[in-house]
The first five atom37 places (N, CA, C, CB, O) and aatype in JSON, in Angstrom:
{
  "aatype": [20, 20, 20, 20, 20, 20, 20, 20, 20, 20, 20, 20, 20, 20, 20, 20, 20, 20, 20, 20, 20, 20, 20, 20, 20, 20, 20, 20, 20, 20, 20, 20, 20, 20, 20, 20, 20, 20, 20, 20, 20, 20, 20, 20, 20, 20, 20, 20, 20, 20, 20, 20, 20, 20, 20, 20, 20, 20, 20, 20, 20, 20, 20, 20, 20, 20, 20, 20, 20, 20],
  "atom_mask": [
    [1, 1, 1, 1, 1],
    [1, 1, 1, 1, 1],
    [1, 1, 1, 1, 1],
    [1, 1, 1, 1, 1],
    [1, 1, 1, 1, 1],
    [1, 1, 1, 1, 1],
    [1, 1, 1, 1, 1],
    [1, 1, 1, 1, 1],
    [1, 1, 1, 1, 1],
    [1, 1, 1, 1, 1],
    [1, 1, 1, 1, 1],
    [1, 1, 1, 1, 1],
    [1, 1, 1, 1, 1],
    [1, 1, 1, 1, 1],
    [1, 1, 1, 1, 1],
    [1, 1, 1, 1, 1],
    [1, 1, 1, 1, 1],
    [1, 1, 1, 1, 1],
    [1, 1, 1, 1, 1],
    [1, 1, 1, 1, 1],
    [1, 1, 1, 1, 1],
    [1, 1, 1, 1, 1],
    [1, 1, 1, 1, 1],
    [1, 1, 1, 1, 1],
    [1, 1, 1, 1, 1],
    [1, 1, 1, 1, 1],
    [1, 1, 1, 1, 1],
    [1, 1, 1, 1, 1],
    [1, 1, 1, 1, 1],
    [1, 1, 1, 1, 1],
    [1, 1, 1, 1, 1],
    [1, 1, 1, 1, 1],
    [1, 1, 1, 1, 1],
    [1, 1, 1, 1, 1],
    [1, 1, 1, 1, 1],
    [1, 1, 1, 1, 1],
    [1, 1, 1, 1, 1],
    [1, 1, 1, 1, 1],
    [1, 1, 1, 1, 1],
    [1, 1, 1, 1, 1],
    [1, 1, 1, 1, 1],
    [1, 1, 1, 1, 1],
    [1, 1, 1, 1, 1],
    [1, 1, 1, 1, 1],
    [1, 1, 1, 1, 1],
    [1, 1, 1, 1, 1],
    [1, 1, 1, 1, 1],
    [1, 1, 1, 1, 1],
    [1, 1, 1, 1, 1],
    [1, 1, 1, 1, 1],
    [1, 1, 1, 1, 1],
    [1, 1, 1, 1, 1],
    [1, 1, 1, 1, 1],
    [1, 1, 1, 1, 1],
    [1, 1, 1, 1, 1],
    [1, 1, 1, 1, 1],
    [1, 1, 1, 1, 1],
    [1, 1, 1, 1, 1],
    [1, 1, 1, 1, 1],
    [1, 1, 1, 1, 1],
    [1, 1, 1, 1, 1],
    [1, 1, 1, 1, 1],
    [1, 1, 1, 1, 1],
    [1, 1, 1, 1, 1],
    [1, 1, 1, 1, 1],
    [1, 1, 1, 1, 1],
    [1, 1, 1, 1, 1],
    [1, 1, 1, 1, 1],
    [1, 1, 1, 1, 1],
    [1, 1, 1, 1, 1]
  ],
  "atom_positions": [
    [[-7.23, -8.87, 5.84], [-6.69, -9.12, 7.18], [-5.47, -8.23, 7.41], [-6.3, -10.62, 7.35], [-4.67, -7.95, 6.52]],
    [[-5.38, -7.74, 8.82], [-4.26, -7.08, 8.91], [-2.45, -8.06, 8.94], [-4.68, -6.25, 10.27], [-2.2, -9.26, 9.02]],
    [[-1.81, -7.19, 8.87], [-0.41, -7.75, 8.74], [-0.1, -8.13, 10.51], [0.83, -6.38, 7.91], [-0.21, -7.36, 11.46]],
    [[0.28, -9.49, 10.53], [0.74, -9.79, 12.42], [1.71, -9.13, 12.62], [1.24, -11.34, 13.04], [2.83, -9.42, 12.21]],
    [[1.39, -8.04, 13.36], [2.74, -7.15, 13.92], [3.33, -8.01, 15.38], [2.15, -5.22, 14.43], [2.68, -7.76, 16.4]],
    [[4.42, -8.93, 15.53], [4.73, -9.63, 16.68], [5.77, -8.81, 17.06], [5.05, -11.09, 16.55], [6.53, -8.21, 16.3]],
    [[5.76, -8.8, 18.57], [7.14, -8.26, 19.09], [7.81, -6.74, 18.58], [8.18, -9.37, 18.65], [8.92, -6.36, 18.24]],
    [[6.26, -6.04, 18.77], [6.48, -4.52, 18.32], [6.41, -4.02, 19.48], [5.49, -3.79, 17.32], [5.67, -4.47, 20.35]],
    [[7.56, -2.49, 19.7], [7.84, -2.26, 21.15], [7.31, -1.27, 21.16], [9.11, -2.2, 21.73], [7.71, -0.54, 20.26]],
    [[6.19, -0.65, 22.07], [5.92, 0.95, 21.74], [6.32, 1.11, 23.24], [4.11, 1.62, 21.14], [6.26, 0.31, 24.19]],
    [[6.89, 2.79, 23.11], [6.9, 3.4, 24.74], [5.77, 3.31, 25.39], [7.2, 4.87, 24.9], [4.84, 2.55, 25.13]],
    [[5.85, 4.24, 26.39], [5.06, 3.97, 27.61], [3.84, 5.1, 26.87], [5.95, 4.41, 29.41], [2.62, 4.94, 26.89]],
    [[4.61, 6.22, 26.25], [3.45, 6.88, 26.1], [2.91, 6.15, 24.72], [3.68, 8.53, 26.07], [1.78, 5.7, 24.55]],
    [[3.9, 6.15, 23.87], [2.93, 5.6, 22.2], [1.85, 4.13, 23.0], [4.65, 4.58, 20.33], [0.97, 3.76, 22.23]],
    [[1.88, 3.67, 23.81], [0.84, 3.09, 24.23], [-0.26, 3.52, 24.8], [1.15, 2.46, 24.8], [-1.3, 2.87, 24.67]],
    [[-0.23, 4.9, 25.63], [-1.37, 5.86, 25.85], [-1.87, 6.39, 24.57], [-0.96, 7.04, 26.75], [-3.09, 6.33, 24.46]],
    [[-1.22, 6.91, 23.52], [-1.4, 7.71, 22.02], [-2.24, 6.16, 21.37], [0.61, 8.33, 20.96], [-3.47, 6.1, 21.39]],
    [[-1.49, 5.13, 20.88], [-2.77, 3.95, 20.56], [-4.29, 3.82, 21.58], [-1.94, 2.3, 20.79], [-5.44, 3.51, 21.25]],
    [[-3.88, 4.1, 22.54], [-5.47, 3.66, 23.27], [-6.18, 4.77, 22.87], [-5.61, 3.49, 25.12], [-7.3, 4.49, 22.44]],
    [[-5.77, 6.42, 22.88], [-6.46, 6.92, 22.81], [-7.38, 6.79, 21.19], [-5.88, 7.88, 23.32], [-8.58, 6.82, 20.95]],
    [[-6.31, 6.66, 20.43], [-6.93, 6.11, 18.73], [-7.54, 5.37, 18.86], [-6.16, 5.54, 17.63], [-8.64, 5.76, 18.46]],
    [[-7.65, 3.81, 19.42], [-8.24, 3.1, 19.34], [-9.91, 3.24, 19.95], [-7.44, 2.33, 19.69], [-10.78, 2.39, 19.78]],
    [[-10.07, 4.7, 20.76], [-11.3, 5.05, 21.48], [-11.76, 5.69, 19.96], [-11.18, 6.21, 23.08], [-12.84, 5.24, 19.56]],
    [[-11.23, 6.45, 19.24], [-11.68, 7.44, 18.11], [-11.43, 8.51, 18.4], [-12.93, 7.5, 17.74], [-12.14, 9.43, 17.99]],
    [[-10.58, 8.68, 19.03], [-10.06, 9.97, 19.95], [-9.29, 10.65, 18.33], [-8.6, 9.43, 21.71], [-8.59, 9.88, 17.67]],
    [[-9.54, 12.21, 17.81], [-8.7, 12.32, 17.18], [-7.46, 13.17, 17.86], [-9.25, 12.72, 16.12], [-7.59, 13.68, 18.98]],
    [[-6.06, 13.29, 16.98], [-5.28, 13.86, 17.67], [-5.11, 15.07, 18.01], [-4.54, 13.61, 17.39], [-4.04, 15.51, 18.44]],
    [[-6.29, 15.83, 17.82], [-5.67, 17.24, 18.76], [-6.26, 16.66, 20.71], [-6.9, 19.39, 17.96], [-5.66, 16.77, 21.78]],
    [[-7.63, 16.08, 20.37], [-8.11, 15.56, 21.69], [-6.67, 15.06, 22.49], [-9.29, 14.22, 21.44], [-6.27, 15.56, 23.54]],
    [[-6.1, 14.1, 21.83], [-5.18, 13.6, 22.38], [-3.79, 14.19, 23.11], [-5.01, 12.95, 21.59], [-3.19, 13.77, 24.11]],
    [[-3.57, 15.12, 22.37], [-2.65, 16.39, 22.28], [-3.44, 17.06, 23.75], [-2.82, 17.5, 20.49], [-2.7, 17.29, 24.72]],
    [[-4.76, 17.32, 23.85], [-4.68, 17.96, 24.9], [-4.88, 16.94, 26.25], [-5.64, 19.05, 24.75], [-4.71, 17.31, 27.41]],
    [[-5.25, 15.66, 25.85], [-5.14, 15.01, 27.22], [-3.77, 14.73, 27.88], [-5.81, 13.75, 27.13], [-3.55, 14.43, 29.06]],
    [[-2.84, 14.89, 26.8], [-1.56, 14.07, 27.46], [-0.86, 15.43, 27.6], [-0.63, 12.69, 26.42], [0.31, 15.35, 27.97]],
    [[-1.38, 16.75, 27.36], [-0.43, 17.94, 27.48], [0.39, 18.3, 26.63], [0.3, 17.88, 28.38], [1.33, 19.06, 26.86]],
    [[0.17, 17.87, 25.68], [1.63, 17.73, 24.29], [0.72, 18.49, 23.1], [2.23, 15.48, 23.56], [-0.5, 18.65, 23.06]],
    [[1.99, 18.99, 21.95], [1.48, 19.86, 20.92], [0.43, 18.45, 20.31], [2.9, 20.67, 19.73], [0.42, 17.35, 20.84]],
    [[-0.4, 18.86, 19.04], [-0.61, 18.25, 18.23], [0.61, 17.18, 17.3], [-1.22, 19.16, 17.7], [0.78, 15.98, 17.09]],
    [[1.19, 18.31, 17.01], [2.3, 17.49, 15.9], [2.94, 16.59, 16.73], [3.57, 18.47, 15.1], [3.54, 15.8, 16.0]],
    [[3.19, 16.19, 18.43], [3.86, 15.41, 19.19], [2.62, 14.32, 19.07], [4.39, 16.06, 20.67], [2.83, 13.2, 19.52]],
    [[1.22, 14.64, 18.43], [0.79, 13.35, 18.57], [1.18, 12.83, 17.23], [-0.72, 13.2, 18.95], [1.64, 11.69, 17.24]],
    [[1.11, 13.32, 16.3], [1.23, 13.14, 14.79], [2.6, 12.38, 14.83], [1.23, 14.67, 13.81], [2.66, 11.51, 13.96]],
    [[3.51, 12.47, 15.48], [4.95, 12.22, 15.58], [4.58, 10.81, 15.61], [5.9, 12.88, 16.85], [4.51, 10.07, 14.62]],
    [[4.29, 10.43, 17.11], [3.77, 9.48, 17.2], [3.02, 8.02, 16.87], [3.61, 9.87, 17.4], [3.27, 6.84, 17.14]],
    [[1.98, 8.71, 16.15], [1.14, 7.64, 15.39], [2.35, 7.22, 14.28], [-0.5, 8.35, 14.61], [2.72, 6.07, 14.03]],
    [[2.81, 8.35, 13.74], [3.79, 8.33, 12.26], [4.81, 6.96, 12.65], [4.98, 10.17, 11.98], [5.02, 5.97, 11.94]],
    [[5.31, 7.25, 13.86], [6.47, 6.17, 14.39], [6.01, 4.96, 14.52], [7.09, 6.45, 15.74], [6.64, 3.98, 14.14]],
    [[4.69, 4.9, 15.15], [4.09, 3.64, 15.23], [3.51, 2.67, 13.73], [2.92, 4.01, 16.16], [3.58, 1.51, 13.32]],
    [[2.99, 3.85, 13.35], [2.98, 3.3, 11.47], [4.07, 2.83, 10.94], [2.74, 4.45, 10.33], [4.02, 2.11, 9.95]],
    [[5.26, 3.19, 11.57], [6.8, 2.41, 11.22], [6.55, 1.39, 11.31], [8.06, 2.55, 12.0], [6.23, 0.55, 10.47]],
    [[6.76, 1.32, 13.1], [6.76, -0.01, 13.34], [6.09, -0.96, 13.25], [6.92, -0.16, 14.05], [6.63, -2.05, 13.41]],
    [[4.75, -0.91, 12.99], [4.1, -1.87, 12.85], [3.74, -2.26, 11.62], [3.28, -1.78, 13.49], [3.06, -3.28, 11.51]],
    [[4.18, -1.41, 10.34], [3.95, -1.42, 9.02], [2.33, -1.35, 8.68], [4.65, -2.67, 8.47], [1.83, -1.57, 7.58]],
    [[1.66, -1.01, 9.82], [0.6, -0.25, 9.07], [0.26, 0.86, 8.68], [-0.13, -0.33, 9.4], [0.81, 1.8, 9.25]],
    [[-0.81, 1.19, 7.49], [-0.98, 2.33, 6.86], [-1.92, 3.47, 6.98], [-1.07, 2.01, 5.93], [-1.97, 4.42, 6.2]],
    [[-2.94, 3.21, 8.44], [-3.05, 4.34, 8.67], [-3.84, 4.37, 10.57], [-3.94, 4.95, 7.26], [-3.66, 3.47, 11.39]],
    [[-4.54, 5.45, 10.78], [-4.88, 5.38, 12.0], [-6.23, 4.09, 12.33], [-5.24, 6.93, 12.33], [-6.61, 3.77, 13.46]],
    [[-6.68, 3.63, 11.25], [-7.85, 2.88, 10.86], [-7.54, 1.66, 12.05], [-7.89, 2.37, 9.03], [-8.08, 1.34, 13.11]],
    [[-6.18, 1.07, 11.15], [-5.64, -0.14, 10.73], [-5.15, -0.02, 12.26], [-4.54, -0.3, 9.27], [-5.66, -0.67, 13.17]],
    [[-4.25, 0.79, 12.4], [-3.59, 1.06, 14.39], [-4.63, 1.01, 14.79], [-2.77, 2.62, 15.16], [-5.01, -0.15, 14.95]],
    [[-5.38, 1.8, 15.08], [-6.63, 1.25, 16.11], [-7.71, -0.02, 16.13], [-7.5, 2.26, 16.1], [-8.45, -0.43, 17.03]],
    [[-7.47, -0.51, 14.62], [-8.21, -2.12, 14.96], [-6.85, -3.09, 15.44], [-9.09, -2.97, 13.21], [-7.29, -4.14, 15.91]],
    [[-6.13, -3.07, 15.45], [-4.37, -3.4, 15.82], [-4.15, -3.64, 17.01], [-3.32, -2.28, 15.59], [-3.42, -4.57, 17.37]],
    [[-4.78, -2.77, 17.89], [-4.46, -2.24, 18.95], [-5.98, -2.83, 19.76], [-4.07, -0.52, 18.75], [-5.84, -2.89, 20.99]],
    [[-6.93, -3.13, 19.4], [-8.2, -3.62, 20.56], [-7.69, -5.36, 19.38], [-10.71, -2.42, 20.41], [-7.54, -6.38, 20.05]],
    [[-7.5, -5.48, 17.93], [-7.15, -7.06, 18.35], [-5.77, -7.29, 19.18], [-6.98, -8.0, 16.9], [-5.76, -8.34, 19.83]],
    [[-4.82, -6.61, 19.25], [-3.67, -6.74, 19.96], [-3.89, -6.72, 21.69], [-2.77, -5.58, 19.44], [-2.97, -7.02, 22.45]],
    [[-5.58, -6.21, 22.28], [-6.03, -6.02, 23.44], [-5.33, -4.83, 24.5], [-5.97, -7.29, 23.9], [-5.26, -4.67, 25.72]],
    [[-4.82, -4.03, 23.09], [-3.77, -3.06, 23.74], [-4.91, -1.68, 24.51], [-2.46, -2.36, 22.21], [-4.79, -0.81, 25.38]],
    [[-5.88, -2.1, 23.68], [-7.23, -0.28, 23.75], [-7.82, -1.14, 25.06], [-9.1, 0.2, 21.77], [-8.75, -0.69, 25.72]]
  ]
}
């Protein structure tokens, strides 16, 4: 089971960057939908792996459709 991430704050965009993960989007796709380098998506996910103490894009994107965030 995953770890309950409660009362985790993502910006406006790290919430566009999760939906797109949570589609299977990888991050260069993502990089070019939102206009940003690659490594600005990599930034991203990395920060969100902070905060939510999960360990990889797997775990964020099942996180994120049980969180009803995708």
């Amino acid at each position: 089971a995953l770890p309950i991430c409660r009362n985790v704050e993502l910006t406006a965009t790290e919430l566009k960057v999760v939906r797109f993960v949570a589609q299977g989007k990888a991050n260069r796709e993502i990089a070019k939908l939102l206009d940003v380098s690659q490594r600005t998506i990599e930034s991203h996910v990395s920060n969100m792996l902070g905060k939510t103490g999960l360990h990889n894009r797997t775990e964020l994107a099942r996180w994120a459709i049980e969180s009803q965030m995708a």
